[in-house]
Coordinates of C-alpha atoms in Angstrom, one line a residue:
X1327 CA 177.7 118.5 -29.3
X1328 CA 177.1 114.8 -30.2
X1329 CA 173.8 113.8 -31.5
X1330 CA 172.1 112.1 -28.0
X1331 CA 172.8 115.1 -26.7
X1332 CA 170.9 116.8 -29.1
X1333 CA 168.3 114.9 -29.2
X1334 CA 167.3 115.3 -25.5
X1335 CA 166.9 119.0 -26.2
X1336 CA 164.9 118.3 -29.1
X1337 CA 162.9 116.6 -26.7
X1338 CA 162.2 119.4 -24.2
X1339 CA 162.3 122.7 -26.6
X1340 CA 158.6 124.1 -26.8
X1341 CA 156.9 124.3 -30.8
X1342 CA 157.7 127.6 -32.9
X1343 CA 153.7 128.5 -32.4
X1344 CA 153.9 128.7 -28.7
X1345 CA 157.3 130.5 -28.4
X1346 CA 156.2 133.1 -31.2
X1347 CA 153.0 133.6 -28.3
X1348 CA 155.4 133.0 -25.3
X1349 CA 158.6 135.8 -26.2
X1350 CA 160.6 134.7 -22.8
X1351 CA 159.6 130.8 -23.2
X1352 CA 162.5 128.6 -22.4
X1353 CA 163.1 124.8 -21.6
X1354 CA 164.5 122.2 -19.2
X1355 CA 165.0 118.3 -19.8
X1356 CA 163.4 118.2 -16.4
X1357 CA 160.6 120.8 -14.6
X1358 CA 160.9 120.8 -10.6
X1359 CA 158.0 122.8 -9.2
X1360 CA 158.4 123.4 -5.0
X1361 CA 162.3 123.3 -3.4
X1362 CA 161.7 121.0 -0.5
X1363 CA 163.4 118.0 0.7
X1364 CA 161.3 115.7 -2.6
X1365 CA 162.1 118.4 -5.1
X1366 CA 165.8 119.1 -4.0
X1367 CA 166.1 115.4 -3.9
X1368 CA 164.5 114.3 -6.9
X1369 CA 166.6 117.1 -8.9
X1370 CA 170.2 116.1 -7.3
X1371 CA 169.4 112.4 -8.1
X1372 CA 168.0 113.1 -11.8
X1373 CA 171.5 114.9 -11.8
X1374 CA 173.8 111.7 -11.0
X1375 CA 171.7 109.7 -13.8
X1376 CA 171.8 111.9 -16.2
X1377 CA 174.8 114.1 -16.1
X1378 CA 174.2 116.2 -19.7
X1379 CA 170.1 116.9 -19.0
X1380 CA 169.1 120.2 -18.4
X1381 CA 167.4 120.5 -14.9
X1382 CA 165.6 123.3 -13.1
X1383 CA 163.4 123.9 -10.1
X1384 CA 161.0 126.6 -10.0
X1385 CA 159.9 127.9 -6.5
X1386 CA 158.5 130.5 -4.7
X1387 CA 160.7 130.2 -1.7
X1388 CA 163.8 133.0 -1.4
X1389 CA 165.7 130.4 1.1
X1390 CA 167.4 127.2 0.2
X1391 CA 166.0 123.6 0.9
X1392 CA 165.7 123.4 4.5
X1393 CA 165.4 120.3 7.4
X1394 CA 161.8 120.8 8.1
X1395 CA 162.1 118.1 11.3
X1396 CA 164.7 120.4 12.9
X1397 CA 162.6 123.8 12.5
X1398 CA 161.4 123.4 16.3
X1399 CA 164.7 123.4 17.8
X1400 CA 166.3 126.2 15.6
X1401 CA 163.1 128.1 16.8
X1402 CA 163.9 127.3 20.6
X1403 CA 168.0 128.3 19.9
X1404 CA 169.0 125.0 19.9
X1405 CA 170.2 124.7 16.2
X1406 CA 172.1 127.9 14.5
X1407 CA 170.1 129.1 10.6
X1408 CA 172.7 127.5 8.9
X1409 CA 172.3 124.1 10.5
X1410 CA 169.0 123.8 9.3
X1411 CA 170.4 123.3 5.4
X1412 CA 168.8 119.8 4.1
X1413 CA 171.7 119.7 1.4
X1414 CA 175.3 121.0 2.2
X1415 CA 175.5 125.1 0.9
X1416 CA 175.8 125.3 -3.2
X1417 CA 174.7 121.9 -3.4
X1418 CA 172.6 123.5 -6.6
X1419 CA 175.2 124.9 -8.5
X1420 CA 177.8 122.2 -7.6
X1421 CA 175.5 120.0 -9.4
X1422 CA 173.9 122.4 -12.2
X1423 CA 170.4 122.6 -11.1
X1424 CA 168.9 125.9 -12.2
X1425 CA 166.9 127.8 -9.5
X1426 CA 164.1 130.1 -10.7
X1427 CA 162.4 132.1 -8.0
X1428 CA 159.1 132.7 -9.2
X1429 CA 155.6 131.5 -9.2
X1430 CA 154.0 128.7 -11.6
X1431 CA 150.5 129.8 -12.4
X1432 CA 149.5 127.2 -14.9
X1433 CA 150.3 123.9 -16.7
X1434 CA 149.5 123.8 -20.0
X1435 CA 150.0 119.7 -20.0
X1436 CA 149.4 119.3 -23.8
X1437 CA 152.1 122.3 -25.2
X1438 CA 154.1 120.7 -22.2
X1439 CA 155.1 124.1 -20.7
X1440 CA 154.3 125.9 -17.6
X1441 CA 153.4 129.6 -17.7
X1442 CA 155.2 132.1 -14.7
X1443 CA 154.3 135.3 -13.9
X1444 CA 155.1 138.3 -16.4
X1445 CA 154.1 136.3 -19.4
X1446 CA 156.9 133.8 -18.8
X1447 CA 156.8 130.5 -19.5
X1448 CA 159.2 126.4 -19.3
X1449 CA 158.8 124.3 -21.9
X1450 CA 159.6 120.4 -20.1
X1451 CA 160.4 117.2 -21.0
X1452 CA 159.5 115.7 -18.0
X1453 CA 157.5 117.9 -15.0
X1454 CA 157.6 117.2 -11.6
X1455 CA 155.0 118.4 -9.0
X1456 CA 156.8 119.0 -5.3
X1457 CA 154.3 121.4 -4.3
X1458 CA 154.2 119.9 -0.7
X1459 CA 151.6 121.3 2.0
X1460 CA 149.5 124.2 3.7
X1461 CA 148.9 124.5 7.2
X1462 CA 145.3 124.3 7.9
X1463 CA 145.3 127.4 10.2
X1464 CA 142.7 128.2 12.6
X1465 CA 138.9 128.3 11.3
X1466 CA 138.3 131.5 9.1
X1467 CA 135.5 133.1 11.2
X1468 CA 137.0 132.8 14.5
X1469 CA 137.4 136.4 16.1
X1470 CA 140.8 137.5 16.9
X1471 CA 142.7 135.1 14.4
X1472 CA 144.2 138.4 12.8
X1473 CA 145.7 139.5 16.0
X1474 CA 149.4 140.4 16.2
X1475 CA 151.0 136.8 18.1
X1476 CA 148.9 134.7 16.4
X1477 CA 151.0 132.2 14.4
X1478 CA 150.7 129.0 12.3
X1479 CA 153.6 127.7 12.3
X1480 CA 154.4 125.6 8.9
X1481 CA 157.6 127.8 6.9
X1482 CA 160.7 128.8 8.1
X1483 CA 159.5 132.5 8.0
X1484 CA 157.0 131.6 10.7
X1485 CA 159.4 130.2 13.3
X1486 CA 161.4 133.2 12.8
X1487 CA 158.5 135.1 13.8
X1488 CA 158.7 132.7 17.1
X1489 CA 162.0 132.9 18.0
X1490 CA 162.1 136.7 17.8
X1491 CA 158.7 136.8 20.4
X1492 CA 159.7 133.8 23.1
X1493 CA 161.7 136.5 25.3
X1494 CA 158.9 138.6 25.4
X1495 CA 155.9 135.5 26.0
X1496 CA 155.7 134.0 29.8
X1497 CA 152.4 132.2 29.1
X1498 CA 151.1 130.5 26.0
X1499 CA 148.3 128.3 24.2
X1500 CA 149.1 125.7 21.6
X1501 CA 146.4 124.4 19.3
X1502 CA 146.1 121.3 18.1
X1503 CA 146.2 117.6 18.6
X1504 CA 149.0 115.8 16.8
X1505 CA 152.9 115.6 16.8
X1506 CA 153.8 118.9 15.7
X1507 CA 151.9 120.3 18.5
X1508 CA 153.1 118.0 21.2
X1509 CA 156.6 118.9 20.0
X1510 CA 156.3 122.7 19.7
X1511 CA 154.3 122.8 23.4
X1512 CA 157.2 120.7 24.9
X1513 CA 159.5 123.3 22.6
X1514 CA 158.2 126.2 24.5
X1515 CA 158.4 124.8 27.9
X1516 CA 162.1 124.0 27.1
X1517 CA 162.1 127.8 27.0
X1518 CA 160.5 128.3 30.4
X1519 CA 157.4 129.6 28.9
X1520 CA 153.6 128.5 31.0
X1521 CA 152.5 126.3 28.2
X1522 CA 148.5 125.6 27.6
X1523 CA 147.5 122.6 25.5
X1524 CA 143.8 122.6 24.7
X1525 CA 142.9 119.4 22.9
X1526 CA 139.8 118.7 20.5
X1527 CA 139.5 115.0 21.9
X1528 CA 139.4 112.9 25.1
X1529 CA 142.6 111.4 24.1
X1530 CA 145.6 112.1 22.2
X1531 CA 146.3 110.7 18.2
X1532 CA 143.2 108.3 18.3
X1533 CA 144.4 107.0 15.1
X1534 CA 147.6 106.0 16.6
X1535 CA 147.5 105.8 19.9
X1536 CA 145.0 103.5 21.9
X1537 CA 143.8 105.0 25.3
X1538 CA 146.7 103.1 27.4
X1539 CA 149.2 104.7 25.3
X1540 CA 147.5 108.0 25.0
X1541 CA 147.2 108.0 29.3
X1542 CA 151.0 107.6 29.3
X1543 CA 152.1 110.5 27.0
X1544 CA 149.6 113.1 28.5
X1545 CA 150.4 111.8 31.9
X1546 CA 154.0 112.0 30.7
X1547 CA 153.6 115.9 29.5
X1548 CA 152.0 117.1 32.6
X1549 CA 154.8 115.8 35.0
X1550 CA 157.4 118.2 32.8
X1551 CA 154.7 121.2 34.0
X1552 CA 152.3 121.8 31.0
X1553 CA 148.9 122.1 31.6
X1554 CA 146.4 120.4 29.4
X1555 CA 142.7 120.7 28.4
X1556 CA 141.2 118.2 26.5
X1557 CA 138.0 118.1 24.8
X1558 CA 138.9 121.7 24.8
X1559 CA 138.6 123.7 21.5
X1560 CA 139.4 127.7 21.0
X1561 CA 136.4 129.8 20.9
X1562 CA 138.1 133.2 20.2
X1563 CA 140.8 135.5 21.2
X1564 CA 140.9 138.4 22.9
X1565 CA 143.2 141.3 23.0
X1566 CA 144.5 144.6 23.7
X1567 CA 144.7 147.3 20.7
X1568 CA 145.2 144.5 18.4
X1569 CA 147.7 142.5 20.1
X1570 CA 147.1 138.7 22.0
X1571 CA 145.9 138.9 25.5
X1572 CA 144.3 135.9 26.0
X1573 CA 141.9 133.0 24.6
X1574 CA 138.0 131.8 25.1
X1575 CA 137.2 128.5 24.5
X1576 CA 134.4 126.3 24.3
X1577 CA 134.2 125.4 27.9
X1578 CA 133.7 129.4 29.0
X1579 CA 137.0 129.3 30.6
X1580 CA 139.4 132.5 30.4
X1581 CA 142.9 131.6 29.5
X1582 CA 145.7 134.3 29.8
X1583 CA 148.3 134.6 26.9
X1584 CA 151.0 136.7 25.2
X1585 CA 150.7 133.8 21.9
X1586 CA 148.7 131.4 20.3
X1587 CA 150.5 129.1 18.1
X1588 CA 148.5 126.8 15.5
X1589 CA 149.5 123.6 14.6
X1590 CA 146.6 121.9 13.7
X1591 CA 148.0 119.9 10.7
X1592 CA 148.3 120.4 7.1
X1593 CA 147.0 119.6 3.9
X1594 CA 148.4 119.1 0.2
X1595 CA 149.0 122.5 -1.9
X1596 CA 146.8 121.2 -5.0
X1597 CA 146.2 124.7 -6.4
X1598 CA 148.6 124.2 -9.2
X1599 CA 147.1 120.6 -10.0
X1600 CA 143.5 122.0 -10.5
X1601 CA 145.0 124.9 -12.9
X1602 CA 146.6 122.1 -15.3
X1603 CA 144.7 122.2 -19.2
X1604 CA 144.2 118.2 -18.9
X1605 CA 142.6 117.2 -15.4
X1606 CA 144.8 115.4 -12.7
X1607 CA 143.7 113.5 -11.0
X1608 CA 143.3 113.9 -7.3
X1609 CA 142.1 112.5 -3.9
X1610 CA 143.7 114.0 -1.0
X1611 CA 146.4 114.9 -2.9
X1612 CA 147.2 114.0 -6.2
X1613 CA 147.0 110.2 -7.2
X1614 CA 150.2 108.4 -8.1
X1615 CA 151.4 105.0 -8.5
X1616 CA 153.9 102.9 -7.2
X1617 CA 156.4 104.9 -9.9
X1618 CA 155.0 108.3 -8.8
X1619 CA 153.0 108.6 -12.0
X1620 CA 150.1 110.9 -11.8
X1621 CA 147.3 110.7 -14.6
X1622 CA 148.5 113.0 -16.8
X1623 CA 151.6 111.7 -19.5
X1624 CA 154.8 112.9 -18.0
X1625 CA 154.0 114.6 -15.3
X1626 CA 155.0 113.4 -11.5
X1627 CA 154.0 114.3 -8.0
X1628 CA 156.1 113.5 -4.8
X1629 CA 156.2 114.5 -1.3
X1630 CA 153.0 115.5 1.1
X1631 CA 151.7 116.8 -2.4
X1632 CA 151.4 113.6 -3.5
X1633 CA 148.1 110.7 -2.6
X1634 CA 149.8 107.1 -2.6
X1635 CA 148.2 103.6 -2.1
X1636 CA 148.3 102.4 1.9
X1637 CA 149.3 98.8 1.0
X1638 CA 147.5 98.1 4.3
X1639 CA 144.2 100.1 3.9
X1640 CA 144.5 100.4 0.0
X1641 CA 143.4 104.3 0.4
X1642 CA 145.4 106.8 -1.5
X1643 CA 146.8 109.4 0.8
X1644 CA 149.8 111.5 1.4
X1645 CA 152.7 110.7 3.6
X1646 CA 153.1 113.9 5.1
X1647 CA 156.4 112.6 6.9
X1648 CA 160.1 113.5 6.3
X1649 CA 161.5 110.4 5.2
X1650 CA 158.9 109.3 3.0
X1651 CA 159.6 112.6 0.8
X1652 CA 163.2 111.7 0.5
X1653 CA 161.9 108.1 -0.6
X1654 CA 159.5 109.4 -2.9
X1655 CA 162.4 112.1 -4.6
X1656 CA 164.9 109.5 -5.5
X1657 CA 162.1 107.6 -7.1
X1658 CA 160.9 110.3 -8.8
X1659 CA 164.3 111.4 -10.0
X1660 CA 165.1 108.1 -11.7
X1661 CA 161.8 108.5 -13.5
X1662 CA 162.6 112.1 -14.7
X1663 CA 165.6 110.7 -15.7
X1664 CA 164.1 108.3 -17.9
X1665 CA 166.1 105.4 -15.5
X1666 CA 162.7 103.1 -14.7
X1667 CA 164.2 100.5 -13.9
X1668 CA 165.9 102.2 -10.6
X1669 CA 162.8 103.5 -9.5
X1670 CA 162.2 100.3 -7.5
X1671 CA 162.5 101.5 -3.7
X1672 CA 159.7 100.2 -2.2
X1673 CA 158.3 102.9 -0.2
X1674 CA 156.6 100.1 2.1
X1675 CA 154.5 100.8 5.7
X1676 CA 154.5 104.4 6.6
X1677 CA 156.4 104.7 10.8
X1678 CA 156.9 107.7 12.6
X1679 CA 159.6 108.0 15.8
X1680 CA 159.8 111.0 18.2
X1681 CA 160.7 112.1 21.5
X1682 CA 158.1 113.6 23.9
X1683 CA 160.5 114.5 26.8
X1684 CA 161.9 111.7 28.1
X1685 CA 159.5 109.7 26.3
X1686 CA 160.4 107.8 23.3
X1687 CA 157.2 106.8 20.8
X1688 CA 157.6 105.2 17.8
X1689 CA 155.0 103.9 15.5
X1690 CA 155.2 101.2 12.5
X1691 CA 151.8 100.3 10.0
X1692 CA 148.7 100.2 11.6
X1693 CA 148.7 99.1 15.5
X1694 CA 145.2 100.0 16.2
X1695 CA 143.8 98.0 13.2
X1696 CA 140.7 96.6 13.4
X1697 CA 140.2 92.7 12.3
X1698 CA 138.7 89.3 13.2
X1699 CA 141.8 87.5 11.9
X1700 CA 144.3 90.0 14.0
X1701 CA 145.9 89.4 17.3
X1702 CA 146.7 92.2 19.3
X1703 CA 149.4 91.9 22.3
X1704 CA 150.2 94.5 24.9
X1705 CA 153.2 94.9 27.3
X1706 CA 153.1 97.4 30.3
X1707 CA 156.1 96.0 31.7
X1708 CA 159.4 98.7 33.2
X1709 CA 157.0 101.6 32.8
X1710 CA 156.3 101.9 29.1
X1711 CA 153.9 100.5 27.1
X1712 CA 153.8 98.7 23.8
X1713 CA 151.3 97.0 21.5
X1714 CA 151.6 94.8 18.5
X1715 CA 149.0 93.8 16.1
X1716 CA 150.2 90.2 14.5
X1717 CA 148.2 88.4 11.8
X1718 CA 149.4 85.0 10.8
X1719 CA 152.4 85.0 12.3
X1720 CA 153.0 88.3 10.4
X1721 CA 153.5 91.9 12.7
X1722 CA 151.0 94.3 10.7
X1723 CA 151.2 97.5 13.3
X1724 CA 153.6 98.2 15.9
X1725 CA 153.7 100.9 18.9
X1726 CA 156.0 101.7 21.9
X1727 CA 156.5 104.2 24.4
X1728 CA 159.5 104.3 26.6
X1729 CA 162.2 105.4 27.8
X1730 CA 164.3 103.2 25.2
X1731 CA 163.3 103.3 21.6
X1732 CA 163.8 100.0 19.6
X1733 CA 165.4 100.0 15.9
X1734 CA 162.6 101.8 13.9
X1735 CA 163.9 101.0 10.8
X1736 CA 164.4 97.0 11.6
X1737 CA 160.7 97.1 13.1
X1738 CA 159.8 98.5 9.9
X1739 CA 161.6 96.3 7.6
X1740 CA 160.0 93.2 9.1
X1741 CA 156.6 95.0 8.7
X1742 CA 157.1 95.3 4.7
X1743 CA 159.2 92.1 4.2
X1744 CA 156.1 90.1 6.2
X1745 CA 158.6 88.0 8.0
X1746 CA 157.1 85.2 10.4
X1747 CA 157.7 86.7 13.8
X1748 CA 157.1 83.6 16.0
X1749 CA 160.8 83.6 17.0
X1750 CA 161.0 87.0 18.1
X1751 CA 157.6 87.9 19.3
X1752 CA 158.5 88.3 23.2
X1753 CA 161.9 90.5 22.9
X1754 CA 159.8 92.8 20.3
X1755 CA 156.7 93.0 23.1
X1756 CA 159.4 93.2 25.6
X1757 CA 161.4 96.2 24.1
X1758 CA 164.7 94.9 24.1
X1759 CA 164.7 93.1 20.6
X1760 CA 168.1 92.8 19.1
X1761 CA 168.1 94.2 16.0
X1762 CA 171.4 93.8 14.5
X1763 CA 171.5 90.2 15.2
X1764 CA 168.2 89.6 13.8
X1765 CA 169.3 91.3 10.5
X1766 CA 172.7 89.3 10.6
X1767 CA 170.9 86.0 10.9
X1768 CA 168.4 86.9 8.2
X1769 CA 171.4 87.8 5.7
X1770 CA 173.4 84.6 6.6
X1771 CA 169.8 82.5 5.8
X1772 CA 169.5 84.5 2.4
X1773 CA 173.4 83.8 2.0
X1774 CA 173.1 80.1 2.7
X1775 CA 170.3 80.0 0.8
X1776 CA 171.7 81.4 -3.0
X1777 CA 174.6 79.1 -2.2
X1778 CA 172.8 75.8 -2.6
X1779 CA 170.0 77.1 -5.0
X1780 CA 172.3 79.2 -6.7
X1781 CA 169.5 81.7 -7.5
X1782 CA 168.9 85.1 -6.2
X1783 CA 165.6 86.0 -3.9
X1784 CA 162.5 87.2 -5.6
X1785 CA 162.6 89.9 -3.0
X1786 CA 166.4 91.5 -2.1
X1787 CA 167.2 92.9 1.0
X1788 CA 165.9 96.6 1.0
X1789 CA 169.2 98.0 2.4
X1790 CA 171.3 96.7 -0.5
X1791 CA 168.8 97.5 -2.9
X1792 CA 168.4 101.5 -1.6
X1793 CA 172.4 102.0 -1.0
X1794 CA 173.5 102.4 -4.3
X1795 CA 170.8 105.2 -4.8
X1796 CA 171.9 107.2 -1.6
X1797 CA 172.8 111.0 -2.4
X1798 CA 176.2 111.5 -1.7
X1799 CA 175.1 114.9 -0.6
X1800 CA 172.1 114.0 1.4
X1801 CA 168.7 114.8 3.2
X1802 CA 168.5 112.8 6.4
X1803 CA 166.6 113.9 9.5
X1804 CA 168.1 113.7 12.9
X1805 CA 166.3 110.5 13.6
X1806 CA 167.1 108.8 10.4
X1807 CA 171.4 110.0 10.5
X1808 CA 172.1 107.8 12.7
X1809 CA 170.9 104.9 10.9
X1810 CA 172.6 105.7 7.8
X1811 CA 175.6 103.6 8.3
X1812 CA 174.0 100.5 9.5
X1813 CA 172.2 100.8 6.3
X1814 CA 175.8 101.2 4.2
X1815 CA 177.4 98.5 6.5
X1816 CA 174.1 96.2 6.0
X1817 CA 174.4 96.8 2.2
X1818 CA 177.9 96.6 1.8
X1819 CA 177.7 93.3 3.9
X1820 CA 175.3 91.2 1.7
X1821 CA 177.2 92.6 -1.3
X1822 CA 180.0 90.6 -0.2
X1823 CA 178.2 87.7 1.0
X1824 CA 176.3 87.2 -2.2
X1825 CA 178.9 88.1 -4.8
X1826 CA 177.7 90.9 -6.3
X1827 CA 179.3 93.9 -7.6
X1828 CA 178.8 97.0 -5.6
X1829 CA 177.7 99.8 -8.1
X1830 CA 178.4 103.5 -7.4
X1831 CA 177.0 107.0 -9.2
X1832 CA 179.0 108.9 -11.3
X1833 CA 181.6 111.6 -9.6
X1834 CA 179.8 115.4 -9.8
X1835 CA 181.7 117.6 -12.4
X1836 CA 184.7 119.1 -11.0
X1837 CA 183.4 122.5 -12.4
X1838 CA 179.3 123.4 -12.8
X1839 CA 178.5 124.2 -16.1
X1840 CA 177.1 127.8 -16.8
X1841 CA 173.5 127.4 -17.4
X1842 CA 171.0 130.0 -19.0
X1843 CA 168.5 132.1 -17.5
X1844 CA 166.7 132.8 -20.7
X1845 CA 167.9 132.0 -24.2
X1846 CA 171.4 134.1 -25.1
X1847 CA 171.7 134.8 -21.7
X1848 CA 174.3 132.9 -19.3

């Protein structure tokens, strides 16, 4: 073995002292704690850096990583198991990342090792926390919570529980007020089912959607047969030996039910953060920087787990969204990798894009902002409704409802980049921007302009500066697969325009490499 190589397990092997203490102590280059789409991520791009380290991912979870965003049609028999795979199958040992099923009960930040269950223990180099989220459930008083069809629905284990119960449930109650609840109830009427909304509000998503655009999507929901009740919140539930019958809530009224599903939101799984020997820090999840840093030497946090800065607000607080965790693990994989200098993604201005029947909603930043020096315009135009919030010149927060959805990612780029939008304000307000020429113009004035200044832009366009960090084997939700291309072609495009030299990651091994279970064994 040649001496780097060495020297990198030098690096991660725990002290004598502590091994004599810990009899089944063993190491890793690189710690993943949690297998979802960041820790998966972060692992498989760790792996194309750094094709000799030693990586491994600790998890509680029997399953594979999983497409979390596609959970509510495999529930509904739309999607098979297996198309619910975030990663092709034996994407782990194709790329040699160790998979230990068990559960971290302690970081010992200092000795740099994490203690499992049965006096086990990893020794790390570098340690990543990808602990993601908890459901908040319904409130731990409430009587009836425990009764059989009752379900939070948050794991893959709990909308196996669904799918097994819709033939036998012909009316329902959903709890809750944000996506995941307008997408499970529209889920279950997809399935027939008599489908009960009771809402905690007068109107829907106050913190993205203004009363216009709230009015539409309920009004919207109710024309597809669901009956709603806001400013409605569950009192109890009653039941029959044990089992669902029916729900109380606030208002006295009697609703009838053979299931209650929860899906009042979630919240970071910090448990493992506050059992750490040096304090992390943490508000609403634990506080990183731009490179995923948390406050402890070494160790990382990415995914819902993980408290960011809003560069619009400048709170720190979790991203709870799909693509944002597949951001946030290919920057945290360069950094376990010890590659800094590739951990430049910007993760930019938090969107979100889904489809409430017919209804397409997409928001970009923060379109309900509140400021002296913003502009808000609204368009109610061809039965849809969208409102842009625009400060010097500059779009800051973006929402739309329609039947058409514009392109989410362009919206978005324009958002971070802070591009004057004075030429483009009406087609953006009117829904029928043209994204690809927009782009193409904007890569011909970047173009034009390295040609006669002969210097590249402080600030590169983000699709060529993302592409050559893709997975080649990769986690991309329905809504963001189709953009993929665009991105390659985008990046692939200004490549050729500007001259430089399109880099790619190393070729996997033909053959994975044994790895150990516990020292001696293979």
């Amino acid at each position: 073995m040649n001496t780097t190589n060495n020297n990198r397990q030098e690096r991660a092997v725990v002290p004598l002292q502590q091994q004599a203490s810990k009899p089944y102590l063993d190491s890793a280059d690189i710690v993943i704690i949690g297998n979802g789409i960041a820790g998966l991520t972060a692992a498989v791009e760790a792996r194309h850096l750094e094709p000799d380290k030693r990586i491994v991912i600790i998890t509680d979870q029997t399953h594979p990583t999983i497409n979390t965003p596609s959970l509510k049609q495999f529930a509904i028999g739309k999607l098979a198991r297996e198309q619910l795979l975030a990663y092709p199958a034996g994407t782990e040992r194709t790329e040699r990342i160790h998979v230990v099923t068990a559960h971290v009960e302690e970081i010992h930040a200092r000795s740099k090792y994490v203690s499992l269950g049965g006096g086990r223990g990893f020794g790390y180099g570098s340690l990543l926390i990808a602990t993601g989220s908890t459901p908040q459930g319904l409130p731990a008083g409430l009587p009836g919570r425990d009764f059989d069809g009752v379900l939070t629905l948050h794991r893959l284990q709990d909308y196996l529980d669904l799918r097994r119960r819709l033939s036998e449930v012909s009316e329902a109650v959903v709890v809750g007020g944000g996506v995941h609840a307008i997408e499970t109830a529209m889920g279950l009427l997809h399935w027939g089912i008599r489908v009960h909304w009771l809402i905690r509000g007068a109107t829907l998503m106050p913190r993205i959607l203004d009363q216009p655009a709230s009015e539409l999507v309920l009004e919207h929901i109710r024309r597809n047969g669901m009956i709603i009740h806001t400013e409605t919140e569950i009192a109890g539930i009653v039941g029959r030996v044990g089992v669902v019958a029916g729900v109380i809530t606030n208002q006295q009224e009697m609703i009838p039910c053979q299931m209650v599903l929860c899906c009042t939101g979630t919240q970071p799984a910090m448990a493992l953060a506050g059992r750490c020997s040096v304090p992390i820090r943490q508000k609403k999840g634990i506080v990183v920087d731009d490179k995923l840093r948390s406050s402890v030497r070494d160790i990382y946090a990415a995914g819902d787990v993980a408290a960011l800065k809003n560069p619009q607000t400048g709170d720190f607080e979790p991203r709870a969204l799909w693509y944002a965790a597949v951001s946030q693990g290919r920057i945290a994989g360069a950094m376990l990798a010890g590659h800094t200098d590739l951990a430049v993604q910007p993760f930019g201005t938090s969107w979100h894009a889904t489809h409430v029947g017919e209804l397409s909603m997409l928001t970009v930043g923060e379109p309900l902002t509140k400021n002296d020096k913003v502009t808000i315009l609204t368009d109610t135009s061809q039965n849809s409704y969208r409102r842009m919030a625009v400060m010097d010149d500059r779009l800051i927060g973006y929402l739309s409802l329609g039947a058409r959805q514009p392109d989410s990612l362009a919206i978005k780029r324009i958002v971070d980049e802070g591009h004057s939008i004075r030429a483009i304000t009406k087609p953006l307000l009117k829904g029928d921007f043209d994204a690809r020429r927009y782009l193409s113009e904007m890569r011909s004035r970047v173009a034009e302009g390295i040609l006669t200044t002969r210097k590249l832009p402080d600030l590169l366009p983000a699709p060529a500066a993302e592409e050559p960090r893709l997975p080649r084997t990769g986690p991309l939700s329905p809504e963001v697969e189709p953009r993929r291309e665009d991105l390659r072609e985008t990046g692939q495009e200004w490549m050729r325009e500007t001259g430089q030299e399109w880099i790619r990651p190393p070729e996997p091994a033909e053959a994975p490499v044994p790895v150990r279970t516990r020292r001696g064994e293979e």
